[in-house]
PDB file of C-alpha atoms in Angstrom:
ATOM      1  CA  UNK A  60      88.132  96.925 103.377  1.00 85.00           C
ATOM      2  CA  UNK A  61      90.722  97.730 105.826  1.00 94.00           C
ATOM      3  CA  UNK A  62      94.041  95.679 105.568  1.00 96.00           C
ATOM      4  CA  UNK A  63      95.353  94.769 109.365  1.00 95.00           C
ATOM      5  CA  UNK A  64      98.969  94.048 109.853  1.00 96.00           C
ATOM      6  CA  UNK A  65      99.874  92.633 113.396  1.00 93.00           C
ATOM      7  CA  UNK A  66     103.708  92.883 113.384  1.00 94.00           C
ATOM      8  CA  UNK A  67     104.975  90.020 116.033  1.00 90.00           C
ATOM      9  CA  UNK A  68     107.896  88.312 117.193  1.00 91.00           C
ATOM     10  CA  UNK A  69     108.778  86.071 120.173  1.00 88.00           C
ATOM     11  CA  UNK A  70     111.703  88.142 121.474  1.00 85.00           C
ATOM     12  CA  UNK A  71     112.033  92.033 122.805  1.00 86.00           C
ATOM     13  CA  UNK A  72     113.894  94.196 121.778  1.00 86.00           C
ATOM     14  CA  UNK A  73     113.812  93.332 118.075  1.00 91.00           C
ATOM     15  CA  UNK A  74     112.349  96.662 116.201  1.00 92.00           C
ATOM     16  CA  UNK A  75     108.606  95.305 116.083  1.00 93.00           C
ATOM     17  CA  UNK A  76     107.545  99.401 117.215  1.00 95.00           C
ATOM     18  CA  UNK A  77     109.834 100.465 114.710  1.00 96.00           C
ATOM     19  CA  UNK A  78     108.950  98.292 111.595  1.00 96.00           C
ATOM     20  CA  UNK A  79     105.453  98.993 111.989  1.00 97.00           C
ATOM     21  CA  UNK A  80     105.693 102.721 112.316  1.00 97.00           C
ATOM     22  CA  UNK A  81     107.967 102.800 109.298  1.00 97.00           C
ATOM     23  CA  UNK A  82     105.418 100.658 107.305  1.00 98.00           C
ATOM     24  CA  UNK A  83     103.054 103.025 108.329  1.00 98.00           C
ATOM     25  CA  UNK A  84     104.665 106.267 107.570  1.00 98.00           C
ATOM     26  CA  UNK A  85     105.943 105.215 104.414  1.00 98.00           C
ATOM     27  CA  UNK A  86     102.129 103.645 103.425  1.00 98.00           C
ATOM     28  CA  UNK A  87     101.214 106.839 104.577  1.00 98.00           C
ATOM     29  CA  UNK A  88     103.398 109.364 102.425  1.00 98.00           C
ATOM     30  CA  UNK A  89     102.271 107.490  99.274  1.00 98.00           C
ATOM     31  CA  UNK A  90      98.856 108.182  99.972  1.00 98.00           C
ATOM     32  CA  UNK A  91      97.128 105.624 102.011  1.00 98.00           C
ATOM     33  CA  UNK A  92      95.322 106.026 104.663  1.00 98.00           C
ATOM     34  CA  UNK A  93      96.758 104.249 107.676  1.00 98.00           C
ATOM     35  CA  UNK A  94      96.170 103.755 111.421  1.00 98.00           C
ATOM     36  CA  UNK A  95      98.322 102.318 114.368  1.00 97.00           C
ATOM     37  CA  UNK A  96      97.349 100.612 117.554  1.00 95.00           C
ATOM     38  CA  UNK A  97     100.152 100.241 119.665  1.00 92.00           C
ATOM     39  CA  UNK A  98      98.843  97.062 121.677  1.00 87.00           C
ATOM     40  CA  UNK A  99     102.075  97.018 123.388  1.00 84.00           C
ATOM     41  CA  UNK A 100     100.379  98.143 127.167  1.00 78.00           C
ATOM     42  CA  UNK A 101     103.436  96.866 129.131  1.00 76.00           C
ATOM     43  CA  UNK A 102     105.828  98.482 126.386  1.00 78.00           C
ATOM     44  CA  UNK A 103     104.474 101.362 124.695  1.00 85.00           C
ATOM     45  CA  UNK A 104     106.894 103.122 122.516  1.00 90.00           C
ATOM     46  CA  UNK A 105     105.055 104.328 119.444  1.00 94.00           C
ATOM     47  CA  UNK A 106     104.190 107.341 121.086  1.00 93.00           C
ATOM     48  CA  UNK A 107     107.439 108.114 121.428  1.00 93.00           C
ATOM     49  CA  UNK A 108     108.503 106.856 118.278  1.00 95.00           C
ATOM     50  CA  UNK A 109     106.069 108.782 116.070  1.00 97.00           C
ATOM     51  CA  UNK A 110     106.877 111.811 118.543  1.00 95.00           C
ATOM     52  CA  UNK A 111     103.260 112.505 119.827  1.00 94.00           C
ATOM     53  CA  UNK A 112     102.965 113.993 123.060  1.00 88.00           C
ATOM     54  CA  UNK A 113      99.472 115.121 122.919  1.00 88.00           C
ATOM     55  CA  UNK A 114      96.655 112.888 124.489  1.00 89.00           C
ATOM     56  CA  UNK A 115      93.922 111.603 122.089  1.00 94.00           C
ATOM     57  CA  UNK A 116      90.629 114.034 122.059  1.00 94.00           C
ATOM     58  CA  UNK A 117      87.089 112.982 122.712  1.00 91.00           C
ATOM     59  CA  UNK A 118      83.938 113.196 121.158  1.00 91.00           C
ATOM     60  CA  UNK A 119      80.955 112.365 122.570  1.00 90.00           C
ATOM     61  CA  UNK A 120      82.014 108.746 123.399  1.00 88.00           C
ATOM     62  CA  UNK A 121      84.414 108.117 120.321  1.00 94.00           C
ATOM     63  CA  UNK A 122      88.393 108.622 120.673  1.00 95.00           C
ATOM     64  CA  UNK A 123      89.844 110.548 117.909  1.00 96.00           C
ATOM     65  CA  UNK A 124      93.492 109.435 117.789  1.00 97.00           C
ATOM     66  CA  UNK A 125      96.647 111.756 117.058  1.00 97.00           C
ATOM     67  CA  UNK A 126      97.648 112.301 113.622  1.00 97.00           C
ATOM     68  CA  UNK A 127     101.355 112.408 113.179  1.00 97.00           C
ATOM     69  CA  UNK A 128     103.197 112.127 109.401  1.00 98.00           C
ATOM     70  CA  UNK A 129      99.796 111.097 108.326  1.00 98.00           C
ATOM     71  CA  UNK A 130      99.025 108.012 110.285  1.00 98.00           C
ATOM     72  CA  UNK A 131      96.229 107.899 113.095  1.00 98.00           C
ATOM     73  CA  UNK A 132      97.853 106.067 116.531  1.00 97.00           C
ATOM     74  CA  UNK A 133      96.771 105.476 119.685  1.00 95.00           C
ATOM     75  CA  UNK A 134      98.682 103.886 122.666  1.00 91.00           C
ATOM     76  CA  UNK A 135      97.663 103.045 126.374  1.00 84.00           C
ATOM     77  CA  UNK A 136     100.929 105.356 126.643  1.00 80.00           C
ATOM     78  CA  UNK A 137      98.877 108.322 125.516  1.00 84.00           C
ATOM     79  CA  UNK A 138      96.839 107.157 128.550  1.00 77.00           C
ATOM     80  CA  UNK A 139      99.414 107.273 131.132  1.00 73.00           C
ATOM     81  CA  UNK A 140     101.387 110.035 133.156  1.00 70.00           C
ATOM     82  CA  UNK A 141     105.355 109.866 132.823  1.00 65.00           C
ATOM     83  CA  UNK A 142     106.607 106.179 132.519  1.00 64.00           C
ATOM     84  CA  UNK A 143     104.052 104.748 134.886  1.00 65.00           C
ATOM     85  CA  UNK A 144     103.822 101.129 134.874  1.00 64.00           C
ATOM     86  CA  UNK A 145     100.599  99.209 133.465  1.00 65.00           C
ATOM     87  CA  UNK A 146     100.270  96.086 135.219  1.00 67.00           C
ATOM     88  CA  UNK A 147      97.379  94.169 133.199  1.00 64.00           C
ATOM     89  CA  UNK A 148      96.914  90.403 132.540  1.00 68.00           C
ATOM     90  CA  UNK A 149      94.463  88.779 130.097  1.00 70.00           C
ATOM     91  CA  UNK A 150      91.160  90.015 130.466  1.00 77.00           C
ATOM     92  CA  UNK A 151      91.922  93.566 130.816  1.00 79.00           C
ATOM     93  CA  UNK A 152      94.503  93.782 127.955  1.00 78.00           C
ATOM     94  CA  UNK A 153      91.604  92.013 125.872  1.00 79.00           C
ATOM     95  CA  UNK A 154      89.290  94.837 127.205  1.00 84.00           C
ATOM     96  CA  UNK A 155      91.854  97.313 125.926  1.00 83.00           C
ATOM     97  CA  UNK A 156      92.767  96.187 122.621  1.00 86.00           C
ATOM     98  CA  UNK A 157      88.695  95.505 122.360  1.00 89.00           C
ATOM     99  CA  UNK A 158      88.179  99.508 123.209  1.00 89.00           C
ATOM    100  CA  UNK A 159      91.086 100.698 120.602  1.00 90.00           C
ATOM    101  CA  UNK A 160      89.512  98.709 117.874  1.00 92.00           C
ATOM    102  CA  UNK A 161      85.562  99.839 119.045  1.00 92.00           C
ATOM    103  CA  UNK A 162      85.708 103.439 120.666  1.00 94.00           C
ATOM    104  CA  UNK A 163      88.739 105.206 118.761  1.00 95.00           C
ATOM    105  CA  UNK A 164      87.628 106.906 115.164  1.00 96.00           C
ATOM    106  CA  UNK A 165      90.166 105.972 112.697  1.00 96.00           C
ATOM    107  CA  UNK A 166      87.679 106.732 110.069  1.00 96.00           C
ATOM    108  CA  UNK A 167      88.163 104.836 106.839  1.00 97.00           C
ATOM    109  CA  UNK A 168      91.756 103.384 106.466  1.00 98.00           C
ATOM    110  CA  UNK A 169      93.810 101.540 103.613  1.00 98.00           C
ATOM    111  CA  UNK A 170      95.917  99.526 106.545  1.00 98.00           C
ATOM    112  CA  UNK A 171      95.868  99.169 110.260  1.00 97.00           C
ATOM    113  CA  UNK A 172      98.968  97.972 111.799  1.00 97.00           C
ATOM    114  CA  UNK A 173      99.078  96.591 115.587  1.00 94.00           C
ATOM    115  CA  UNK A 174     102.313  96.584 117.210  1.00 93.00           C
ATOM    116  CA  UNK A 175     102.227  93.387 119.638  1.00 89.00           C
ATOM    117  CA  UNK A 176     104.055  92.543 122.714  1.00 84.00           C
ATOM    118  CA  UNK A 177     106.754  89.989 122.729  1.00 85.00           C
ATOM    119  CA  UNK A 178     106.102  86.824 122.778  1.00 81.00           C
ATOM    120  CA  UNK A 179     102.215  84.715 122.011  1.00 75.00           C
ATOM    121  CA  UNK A 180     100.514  85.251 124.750  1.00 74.00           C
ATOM    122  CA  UNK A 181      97.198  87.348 125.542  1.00 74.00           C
ATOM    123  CA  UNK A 182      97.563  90.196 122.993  1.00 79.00           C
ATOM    124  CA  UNK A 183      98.632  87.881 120.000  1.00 81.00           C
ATOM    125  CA  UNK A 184      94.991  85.364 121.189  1.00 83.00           C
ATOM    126  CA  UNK A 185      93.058  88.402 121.802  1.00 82.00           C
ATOM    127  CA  UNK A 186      94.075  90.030 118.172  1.00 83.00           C
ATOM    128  CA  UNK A 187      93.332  86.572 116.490  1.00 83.00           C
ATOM    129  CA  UNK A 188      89.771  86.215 118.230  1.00 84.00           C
ATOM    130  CA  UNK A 189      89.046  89.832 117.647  1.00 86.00           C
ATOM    131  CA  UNK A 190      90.316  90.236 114.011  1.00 87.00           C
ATOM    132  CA  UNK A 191      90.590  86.891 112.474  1.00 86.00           C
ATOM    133  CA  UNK A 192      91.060  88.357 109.114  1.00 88.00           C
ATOM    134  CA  UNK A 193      94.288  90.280 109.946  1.00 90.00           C
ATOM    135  CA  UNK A 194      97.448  89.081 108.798  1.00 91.00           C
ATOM    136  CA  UNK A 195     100.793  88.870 110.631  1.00 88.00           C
ATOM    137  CA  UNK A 196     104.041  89.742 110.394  1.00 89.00           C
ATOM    138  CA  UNK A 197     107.142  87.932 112.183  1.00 87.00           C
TER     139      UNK A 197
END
């Protein structure tokens, strides 16, 4: 029932983080019930952007993500100390993006939006093999 968003784009630099945090806030303050993944590991900023500073909590072995103006998010930035580097390649960003969409709670949501990396490569495959029902937005 969930509506998922990936917002894309072949360059950097172009506002993908901050489209889909805007989408999501303003889906958000009408009502709806949204999440974020920012799938972004080499590039985080949605953190930043949606000014969370706190790292997710746990639950037995679910992830309960940070709420902030009303939309669930969770970011390997949430993960990692200061601006440290995360220097992944394709199966471990699949691994990643596989444990944000299995082992965090969002609970029931209206839309989840992923915020890509640049570019088509192992994120963009991994979202299309993992949620081939999600739609995309360049």
């Amino acid at each position: 029932l969930t509506r998922v968003y990936a917002v894309a784009s072949g360059k950097g630099g172009v506002g993908k983080s901050s489209i889909t945090v805007n989408l999501a806030c303003a889906m958000a303050a009408r009502g709806l019930r949204v999440g974020v993944i920012d799938a972004d590991v080499h590039g985080s900023s949605v953190p930043g952007l949606m000014g969370i500073g706190q790292p997710p909590s746990r639950v037995d072995e679910m992830i309960l993500p940070p709420v902030a103006y009303g939309v669930k998010t969770i970011s390997i930035g949430m993960f990692v100390s200061g601006n440290q580097p995360v220097a992944w390649r394709g199966p471990m960003l699949h691994r990643a993006l596989e444990q944000f969409l299995t082992d965090v709670y969002f609970g029931d949501l209206d839309a989840l939006f992923l915020d890509l990396p640049p570019g088509t490569g192992d994120v963009a495959i991994s979202v299309a093999q993992l949620l081939p029902a999600s739609e995309i937005l360049v």
